[in-house]
Coordinates of C-alpha atoms in Angstrom, one line a residue:
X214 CA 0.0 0.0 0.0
X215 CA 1.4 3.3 -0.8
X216 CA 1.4 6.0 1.7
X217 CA -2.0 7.5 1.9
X218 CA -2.3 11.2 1.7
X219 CA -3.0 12.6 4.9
X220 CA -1.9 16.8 4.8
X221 CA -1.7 18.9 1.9
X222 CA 1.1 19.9 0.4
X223 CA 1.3 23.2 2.4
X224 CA 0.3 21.2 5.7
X225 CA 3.1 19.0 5.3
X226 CA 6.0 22.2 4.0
X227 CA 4.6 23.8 7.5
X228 CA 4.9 20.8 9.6
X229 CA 8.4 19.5 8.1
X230 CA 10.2 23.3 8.2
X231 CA 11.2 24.9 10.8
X232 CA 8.6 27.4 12.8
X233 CA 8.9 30.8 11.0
X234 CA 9.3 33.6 14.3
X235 CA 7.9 36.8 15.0
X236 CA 9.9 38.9 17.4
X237 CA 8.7 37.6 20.7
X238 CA 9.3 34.2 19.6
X239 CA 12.6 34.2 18.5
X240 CA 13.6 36.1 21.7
X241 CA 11.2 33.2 23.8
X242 CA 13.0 30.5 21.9
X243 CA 16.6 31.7 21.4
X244 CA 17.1 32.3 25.4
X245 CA 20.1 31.8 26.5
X246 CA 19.6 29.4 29.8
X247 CA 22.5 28.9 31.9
X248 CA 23.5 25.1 31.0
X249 CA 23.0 26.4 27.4
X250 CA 25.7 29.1 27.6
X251 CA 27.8 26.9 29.6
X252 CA 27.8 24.5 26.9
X253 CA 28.2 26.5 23.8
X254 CA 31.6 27.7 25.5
X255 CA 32.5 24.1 24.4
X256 CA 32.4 24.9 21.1
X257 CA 35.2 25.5 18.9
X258 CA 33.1 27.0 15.3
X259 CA 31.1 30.1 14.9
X260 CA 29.0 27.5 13.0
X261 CA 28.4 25.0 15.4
X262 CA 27.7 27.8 18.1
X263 CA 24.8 28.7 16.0
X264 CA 23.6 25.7 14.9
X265 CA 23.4 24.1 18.2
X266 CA 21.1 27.2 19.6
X267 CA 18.9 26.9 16.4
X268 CA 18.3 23.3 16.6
X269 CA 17.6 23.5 20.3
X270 CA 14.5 26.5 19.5
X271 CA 13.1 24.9 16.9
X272 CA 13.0 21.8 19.3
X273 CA 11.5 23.6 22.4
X274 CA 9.1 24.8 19.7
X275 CA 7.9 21.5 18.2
X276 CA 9.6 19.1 19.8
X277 CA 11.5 18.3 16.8
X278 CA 14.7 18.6 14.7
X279 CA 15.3 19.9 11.2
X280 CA 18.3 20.3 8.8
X281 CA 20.5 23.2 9.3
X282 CA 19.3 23.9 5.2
X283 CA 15.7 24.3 6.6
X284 CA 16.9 27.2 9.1
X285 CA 15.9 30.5 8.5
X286 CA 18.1 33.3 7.7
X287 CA 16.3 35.7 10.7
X288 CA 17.2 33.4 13.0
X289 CA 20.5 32.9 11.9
X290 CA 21.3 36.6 12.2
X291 CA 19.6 37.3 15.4
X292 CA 21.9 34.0 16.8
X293 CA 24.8 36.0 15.5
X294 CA 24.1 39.2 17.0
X295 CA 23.1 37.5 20.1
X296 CA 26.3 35.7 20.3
X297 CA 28.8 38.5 19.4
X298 CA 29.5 36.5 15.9
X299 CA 29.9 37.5 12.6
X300 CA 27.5 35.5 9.9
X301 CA 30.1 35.9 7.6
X302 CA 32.3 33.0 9.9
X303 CA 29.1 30.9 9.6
X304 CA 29.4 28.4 6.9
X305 CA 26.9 25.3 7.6
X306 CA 28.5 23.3 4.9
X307 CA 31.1 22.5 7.7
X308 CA 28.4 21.7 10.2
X309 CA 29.3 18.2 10.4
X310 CA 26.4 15.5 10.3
X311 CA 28.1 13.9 13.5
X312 CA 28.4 17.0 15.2
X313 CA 24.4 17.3 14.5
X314 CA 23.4 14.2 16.2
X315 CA 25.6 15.2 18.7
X316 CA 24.3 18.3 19.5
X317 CA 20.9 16.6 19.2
X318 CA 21.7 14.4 22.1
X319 CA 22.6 17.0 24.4
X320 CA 19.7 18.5 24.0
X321 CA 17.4 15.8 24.2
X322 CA 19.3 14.9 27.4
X323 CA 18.7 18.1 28.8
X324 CA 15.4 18.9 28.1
X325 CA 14.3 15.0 29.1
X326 CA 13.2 13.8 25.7
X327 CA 14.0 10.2 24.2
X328 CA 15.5 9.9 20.9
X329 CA 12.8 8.8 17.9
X330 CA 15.0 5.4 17.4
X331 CA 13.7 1.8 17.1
X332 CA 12.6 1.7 21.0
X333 CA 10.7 4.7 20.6
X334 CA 9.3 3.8 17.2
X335 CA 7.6 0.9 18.2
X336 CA 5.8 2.6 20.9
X337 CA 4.6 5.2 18.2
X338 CA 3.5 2.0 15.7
X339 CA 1.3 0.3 18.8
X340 CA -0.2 3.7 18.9
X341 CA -1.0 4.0 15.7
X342 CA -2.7 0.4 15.0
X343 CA -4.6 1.1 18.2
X344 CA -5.9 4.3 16.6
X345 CA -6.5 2.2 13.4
X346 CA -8.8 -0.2 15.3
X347 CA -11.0 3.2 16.3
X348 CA -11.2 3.6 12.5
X349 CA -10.7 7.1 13.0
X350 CA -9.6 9.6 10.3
X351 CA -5.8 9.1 9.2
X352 CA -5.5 13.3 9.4
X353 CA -7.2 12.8 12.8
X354 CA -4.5 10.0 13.2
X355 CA -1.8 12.0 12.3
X356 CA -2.8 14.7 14.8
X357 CA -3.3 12.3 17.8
X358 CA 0.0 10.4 17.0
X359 CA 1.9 14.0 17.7
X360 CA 0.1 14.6 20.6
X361 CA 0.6 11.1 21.7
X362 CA 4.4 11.4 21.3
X363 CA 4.6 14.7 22.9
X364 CA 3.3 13.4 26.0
X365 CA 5.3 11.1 26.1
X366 CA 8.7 13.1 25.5
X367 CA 9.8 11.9 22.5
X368 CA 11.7 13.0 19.5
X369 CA 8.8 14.2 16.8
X370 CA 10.1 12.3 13.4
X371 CA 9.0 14.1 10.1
X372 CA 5.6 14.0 8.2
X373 CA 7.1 10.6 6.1
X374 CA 7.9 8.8 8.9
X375 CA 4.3 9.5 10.4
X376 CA 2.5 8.6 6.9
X377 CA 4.5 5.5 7.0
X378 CA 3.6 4.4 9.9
X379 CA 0.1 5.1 9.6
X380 CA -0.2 3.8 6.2
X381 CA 1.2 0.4 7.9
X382 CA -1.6 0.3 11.0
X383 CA -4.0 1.1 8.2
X384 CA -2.8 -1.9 6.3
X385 CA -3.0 -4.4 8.7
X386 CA -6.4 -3.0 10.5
X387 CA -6.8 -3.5 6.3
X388 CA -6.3 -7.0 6.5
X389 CA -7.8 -8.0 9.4
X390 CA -10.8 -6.2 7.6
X391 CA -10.1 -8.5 4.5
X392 CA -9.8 -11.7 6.6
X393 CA -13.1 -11.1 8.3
X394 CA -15.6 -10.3 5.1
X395 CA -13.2 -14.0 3.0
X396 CA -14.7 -15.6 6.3
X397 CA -18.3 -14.2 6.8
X398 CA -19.1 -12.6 3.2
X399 CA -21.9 -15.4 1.4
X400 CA -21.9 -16.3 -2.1
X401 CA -25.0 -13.8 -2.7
X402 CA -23.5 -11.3 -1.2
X403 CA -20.6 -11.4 -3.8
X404 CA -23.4 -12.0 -6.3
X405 CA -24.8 -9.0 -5.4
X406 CA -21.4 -6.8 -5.3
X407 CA -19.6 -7.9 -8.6
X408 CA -23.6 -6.9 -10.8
X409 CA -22.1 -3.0 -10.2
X410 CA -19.4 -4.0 -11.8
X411 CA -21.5 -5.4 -14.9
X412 CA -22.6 -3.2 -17.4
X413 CA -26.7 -1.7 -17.3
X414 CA -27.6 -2.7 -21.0
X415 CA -25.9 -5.3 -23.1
X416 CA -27.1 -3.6 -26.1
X417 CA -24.9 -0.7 -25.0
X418 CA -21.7 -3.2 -25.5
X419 CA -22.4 -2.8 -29.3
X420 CA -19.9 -0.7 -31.8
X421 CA -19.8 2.5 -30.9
X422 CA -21.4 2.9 -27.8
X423 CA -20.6 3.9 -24.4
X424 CA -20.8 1.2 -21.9
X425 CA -22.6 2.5 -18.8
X426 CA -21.9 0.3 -15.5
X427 CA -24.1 0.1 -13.1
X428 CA -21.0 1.3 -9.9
X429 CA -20.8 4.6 -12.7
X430 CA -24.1 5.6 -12.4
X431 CA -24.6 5.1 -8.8
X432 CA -21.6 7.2 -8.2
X433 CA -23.5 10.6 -8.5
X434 CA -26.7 11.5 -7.2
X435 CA -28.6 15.2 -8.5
X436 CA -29.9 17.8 -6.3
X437 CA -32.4 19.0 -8.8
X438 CA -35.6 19.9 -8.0
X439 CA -37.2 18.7 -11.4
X440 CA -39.7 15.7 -11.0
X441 CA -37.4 13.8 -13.9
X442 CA -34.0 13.9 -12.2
X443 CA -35.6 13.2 -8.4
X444 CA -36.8 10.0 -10.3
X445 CA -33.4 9.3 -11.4
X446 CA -32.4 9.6 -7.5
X447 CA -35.3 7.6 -6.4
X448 CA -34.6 4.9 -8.9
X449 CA -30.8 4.0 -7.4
X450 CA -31.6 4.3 -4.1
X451 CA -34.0 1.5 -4.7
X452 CA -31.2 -0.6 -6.5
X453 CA -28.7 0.5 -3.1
X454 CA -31.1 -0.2 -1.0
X455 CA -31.5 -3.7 -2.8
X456 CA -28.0 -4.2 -2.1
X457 CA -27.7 -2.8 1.2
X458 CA -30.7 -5.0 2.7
X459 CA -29.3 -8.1 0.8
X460 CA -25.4 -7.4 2.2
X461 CA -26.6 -6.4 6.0
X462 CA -25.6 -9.1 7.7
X463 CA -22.0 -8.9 6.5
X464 CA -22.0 -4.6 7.0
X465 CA -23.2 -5.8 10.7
X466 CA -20.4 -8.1 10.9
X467 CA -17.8 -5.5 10.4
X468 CA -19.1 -2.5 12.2
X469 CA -17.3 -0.2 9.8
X470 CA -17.2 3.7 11.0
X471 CA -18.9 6.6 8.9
X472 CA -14.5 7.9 8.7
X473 CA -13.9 4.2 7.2
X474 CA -16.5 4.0 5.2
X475 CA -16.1 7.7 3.3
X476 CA -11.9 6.7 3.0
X477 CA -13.0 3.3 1.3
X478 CA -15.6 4.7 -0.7
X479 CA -14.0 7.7 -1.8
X480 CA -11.9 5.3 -3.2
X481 CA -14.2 3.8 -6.0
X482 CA -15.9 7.0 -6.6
X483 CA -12.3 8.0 -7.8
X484 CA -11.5 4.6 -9.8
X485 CA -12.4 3.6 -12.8
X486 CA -14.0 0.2 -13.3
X487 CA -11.3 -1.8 -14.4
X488 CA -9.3 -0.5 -11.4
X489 CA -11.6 -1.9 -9.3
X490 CA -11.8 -5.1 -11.2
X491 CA -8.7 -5.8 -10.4
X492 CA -8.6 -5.0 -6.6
X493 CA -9.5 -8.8 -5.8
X494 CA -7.3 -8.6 -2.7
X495 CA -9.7 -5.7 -1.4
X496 CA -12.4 -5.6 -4.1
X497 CA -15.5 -6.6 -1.5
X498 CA -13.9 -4.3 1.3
X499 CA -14.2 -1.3 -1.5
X500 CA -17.7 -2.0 -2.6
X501 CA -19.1 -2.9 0.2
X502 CA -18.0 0.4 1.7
X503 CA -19.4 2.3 -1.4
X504 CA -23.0 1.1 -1.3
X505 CA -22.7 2.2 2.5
X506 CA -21.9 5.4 1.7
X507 CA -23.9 5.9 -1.2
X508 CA -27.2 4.6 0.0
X509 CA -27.2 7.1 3.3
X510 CA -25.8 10.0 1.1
X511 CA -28.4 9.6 -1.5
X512 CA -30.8 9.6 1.4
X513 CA -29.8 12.2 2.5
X514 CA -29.7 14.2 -1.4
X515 CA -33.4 13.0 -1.4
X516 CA -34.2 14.4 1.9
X517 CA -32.8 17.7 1.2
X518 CA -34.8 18.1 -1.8
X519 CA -37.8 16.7 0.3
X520 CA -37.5 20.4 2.4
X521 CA -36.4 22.7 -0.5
X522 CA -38.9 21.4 -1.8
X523 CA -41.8 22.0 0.7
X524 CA -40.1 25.2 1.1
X525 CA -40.7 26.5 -2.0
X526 CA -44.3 25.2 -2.1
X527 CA -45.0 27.4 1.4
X528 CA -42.9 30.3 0.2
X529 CA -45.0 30.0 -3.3
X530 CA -48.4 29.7 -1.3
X531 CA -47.3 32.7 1.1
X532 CA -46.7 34.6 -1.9
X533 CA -49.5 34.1 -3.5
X534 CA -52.0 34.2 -0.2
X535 CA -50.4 37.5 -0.2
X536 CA -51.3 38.6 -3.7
X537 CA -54.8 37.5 -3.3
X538 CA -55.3 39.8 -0.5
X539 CA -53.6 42.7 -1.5
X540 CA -55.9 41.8 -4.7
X541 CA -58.8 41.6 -2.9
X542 CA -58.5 44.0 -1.0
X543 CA -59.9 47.3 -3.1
X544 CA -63.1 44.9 -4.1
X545 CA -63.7 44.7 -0.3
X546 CA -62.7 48.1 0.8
X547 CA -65.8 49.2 -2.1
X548 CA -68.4 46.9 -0.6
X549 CA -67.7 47.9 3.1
X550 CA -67.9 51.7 1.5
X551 CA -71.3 50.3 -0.4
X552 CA -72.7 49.0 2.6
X553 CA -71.2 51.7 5.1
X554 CA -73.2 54.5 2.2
X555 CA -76.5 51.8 3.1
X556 CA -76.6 51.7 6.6
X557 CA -75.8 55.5 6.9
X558 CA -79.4 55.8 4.5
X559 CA -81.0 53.3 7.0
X560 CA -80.3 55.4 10.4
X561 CA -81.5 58.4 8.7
X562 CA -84.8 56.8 7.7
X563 CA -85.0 55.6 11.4
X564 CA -84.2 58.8 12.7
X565 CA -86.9 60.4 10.7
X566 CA -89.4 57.7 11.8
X567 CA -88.8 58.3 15.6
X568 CA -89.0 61.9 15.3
X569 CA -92.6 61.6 13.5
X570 CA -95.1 63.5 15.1
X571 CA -98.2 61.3 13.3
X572 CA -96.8 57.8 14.1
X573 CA -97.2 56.3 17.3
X574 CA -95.0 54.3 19.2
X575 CA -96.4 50.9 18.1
X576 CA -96.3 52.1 14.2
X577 CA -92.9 53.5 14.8
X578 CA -91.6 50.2 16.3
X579 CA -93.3 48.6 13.2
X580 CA -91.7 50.5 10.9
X581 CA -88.1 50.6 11.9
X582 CA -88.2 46.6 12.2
X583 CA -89.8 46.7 8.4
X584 CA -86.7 49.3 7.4
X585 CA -84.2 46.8 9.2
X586 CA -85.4 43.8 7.3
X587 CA -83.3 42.1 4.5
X588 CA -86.3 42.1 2.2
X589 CA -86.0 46.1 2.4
X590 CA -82.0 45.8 1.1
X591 CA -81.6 45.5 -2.4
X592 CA -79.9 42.2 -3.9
X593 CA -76.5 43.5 -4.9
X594 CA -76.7 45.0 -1.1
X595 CA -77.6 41.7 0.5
X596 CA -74.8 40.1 -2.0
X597 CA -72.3 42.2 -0.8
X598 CA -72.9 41.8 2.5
X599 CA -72.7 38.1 2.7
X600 CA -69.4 38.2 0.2
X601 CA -68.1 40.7 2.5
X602 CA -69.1 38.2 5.6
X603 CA -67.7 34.9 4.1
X604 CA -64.2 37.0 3.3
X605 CA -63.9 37.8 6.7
X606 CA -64.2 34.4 7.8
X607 CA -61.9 33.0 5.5
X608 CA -59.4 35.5 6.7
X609 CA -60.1 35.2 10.6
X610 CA -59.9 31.5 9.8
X611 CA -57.2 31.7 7.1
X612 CA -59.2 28.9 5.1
X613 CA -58.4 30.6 2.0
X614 CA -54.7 29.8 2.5
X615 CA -55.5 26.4 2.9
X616 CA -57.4 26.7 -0.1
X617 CA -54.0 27.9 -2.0
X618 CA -52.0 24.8 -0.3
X619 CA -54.5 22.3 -1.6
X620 CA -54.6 24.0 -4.8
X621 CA -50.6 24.1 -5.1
X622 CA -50.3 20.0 -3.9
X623 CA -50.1 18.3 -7.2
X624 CA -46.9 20.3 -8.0
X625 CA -45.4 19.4 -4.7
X626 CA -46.9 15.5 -4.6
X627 CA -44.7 15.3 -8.3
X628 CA -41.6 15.7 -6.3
X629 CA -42.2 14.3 -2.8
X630 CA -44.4 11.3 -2.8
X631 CA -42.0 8.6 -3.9
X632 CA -39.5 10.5 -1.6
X633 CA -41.5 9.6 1.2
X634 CA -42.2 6.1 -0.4
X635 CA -38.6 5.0 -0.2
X636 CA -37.0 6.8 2.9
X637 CA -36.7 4.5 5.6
X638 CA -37.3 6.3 9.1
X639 CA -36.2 5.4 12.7
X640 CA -39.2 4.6 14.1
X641 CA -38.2 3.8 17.8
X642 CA -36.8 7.5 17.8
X643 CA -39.2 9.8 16.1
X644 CA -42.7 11.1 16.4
X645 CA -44.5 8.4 16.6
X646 CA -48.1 10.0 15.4
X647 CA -46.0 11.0 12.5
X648 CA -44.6 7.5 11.6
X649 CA -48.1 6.2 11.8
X650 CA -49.1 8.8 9.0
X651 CA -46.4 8.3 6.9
X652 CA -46.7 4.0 7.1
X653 CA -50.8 4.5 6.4
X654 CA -49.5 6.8 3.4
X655 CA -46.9 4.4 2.0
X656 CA -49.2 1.2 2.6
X657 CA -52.0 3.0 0.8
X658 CA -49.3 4.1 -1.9
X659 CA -50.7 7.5 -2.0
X660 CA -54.4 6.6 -2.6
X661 CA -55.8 7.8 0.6
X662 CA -59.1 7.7 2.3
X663 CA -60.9 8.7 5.2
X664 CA -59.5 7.0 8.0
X665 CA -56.5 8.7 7.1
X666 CA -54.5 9.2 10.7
X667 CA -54.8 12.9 11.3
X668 CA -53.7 13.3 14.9
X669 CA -49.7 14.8 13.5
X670 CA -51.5 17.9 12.8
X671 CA -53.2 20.6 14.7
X672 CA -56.8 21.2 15.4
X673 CA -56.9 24.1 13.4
X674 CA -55.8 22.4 10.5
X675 CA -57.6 19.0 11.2
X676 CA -60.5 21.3 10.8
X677 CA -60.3 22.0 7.2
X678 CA -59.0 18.6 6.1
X679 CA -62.7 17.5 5.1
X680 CA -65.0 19.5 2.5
X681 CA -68.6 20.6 3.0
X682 CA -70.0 16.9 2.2
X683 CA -67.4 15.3 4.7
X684 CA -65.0 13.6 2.2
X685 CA -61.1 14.3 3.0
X686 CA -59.8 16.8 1.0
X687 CA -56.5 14.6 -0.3
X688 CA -54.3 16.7 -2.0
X689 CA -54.6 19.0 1.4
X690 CA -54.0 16.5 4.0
X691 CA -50.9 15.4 1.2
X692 CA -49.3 19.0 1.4
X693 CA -49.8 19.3 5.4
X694 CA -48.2 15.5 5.7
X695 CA -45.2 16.8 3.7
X696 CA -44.9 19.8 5.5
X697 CA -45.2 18.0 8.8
X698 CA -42.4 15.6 7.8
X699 CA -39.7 18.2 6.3
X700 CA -40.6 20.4 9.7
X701 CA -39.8 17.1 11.9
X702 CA -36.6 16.4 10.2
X703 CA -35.1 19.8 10.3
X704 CA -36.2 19.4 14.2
X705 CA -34.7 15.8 14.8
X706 CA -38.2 14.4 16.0
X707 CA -38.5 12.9 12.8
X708 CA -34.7 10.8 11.7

């Protein structure tokens, strides 16, 4: 196995080079303690003055050791200064590589550190394979394994040495990996596996066309929002999901982490077939790590575009609600003026009725109850009025909303209802009224009917799930299901 990529290019520059030193620093790291000046006294060269207080800053620094053609110029000239010394006497060409380790000694003596030799090496690589067995990230590897050997006062040894170790504790938690799916995997399983590696149509084997393999087209999924391509989504989750229920018992087996699973996968979705096809040592491992990761990512892509897609329908409703009574709202401003102009007429008829002098009080009485009737109001009047009166209701109520939401459903059930079909939910750790509304909806397949559970949603929206005559308005209680669902999601009662 080559050495995995753990840093990037920069990463590993920073880590393998010296610290670079601001002001503060270099005076911090360059101090002169007393069994440090005592023992540059010892040295003969300008040179090896130098060099031995730059390798001993950069070590209190990081705890490791660098080549004198890694040091920086800076701190060169500040050593100089510091030391009386002219940089012009300083010639690391003659700074010997046994006067290096031998200054390297001294000061992993005096600052307690042990040397990174075989000893300490081994400790690191037990380590290492014991962080494999978390089946933890290698970078988060990486990072651990210099904390890990920090604490425990030893020489930090340079980004290849790391990789290489890691690679080699991911190589045999690789095997053991290997041994365990040649033991437990079943004949059907493999069955299963080595179909993505066939191509979708044999026709498509003919001159001139492309061959299309089944692995290639589950490698991407599409976050449109158009009906056509969340079918295509919808279709391979069903053929991972296939695959996934068929190979549980081996996933189960190895108990493979999400960081494993992404490092293995990521793996095929970079490969090309044939590449694959020829991994038989770790073919299984690869594939079996890629429907993993496939089939909970396209559940996710599908969930996503569940709530952008209920968003839009609300945002679209909202609008539109919005438009309808701003619309509206001149038509009902003129009957409310109509009725207003009616009513003023009225009182003035009444008031010249009780201040008659030839009526009496029984007439009177009769009279204003005959001016107050609705048979005295002319039909566009008593129109108005009862327009006006069912607007006002529907706003108080909001009903007309509703009315928008059920008329806006058939858009949203194009992109949602197979969604919901084919997502698998936790039932032991959601909302449970929920989960019964979304089983009754996938047993029915959509077609539903009265006893349609309706206890997920609120009374005031339970009241306007059923028409005049009592019969369940469908595409209403669809929209309020889906909204109900994407809401639940986005607040974990629903996973």
């Amino acid at each position: 196995m080559p050495h995995i990529k753990i840093l990037n290019q920069y990463e590993i520059k920073t880590f393998d080079f010296p610290p670079e030193f601001n002001g503060d620093e270099r005076k911090k790291f360059f101090n002169l303690q007393k069994w440090t000046a005592e023992t540059i006294k010892t040295f003969r060269t300008p040179t090896n003055k130098v060099g031995f207080v730059l390798q001993l800053g950069y070590f209190k620094a990081t705890n490791k050791f660098f080549t004198y053609r890694k040091f920086h110029k800076n701190d060169i000239e500040f050593i100089a200064r510091k030391l009386e010394l002219s940089t012009e006497d300083i010639d690391f060409s003659a700074y010997k590589e046994r006067t290096v380790i031998r200054h390297r000694e001294i000061i992993l003596e005096n600052l307690g550190f042990q040397k990174f030799d075989e000893q300490s090496k081994q400790i690191v690589i037990e380590e290492s394979f014991s962080l494999a067995l978390k089946q933890i990230k290698p970078r988060f590897m990486f990072w651990s394994l210099v904390d890990f050997i920090s604490r425990k006062k030893i020489e930090v040894p340079s980004y290849y040495q790391l990789s290489e170790i890691i690679t080699n504790a991911l190589k045999k938690f690789e095997e053991i990996l290997l041994d365990s799916i040649k033991k437990e995997i079943s004949r059907k399983e493999k069955q299963f596996l080595d179909e993505l590696l066939d191509v979708c149509d044999p026709k498509e084997e003919q001159i001139g066309k492309v061959k299309r393999y089944k692995l290639t087209l589950l490698k991407k999924s599409n976050q449109s929002l158009k009906p056509q391509k969340i079918k295509e989504n919808i279709e391979d989750l069903k053929l991972l999901k296939a695959i996934f229920d068929e190979i549980k018992p081996i996933i189960s087996h190895l108990s493979l982490t999400p960081e494993i699973i992404k490092y293995y996968a990521f793996i095929v979705i970079k490969s090309q077939i044939f590449q694959i096809s020829k991994r038989e040592e770790n073919k299984y491992l690869l594939l079996i790590a890629f429907v993993i990761h496939q089939y909970y990512r396209l559940n996710d892509t599908l969930i996503e575009i569940l709530i952008q897609s209920v968003q839009s329908s609300i945002n679209v409703s909202t609008r539109e609600h919005k438009e309808n009574l701003y619309e509206n709202r001149k038509s009902r401003h003129q009957g409310m003026s109509d009725l207003c102009k009616t009513f003023k007429e009225k009182l003035q008829e009444i008031e010249k009725v009780v201040d008659s002098q030839e009526l009496s009080n029984d007439e009177k009485i009769k009279t204003m109850k005959y001016l107050l009737s609705e048979e005295e109001y002319p039909p566009e009047i008593q129109n108005k009025y009862q327009s006006l009166e069912k607007d006002t209701q529907k706003i108080i109520k909001n009903s007309d909303y509703y009315d928008i939401l059920e008329s806006n459903s058939i858009k949203l059930q194009n992109r949602v209802s197979k969604i919901i079909k084919y997502l698998v939910f936790d039932k032991l750790n959601s909302n449970n009224k929920l989960i019964n509304a979304i089983d009754y909806y996938k047993r029915k397949n959509g077609s539903l009917d009265y006893d349609a559970p309706v206890a997920f949603l609120d009374n005031d929206e339970q009241e306007f799930l059923f028409d005049d005559k009592g019969k369940l308005r469908v595409s209403l209680y669809k929209v309020l299901l889906f909204q109900k669902i994407a809401s639940a999601i986005k607040s974990g009662t629903l996973n």
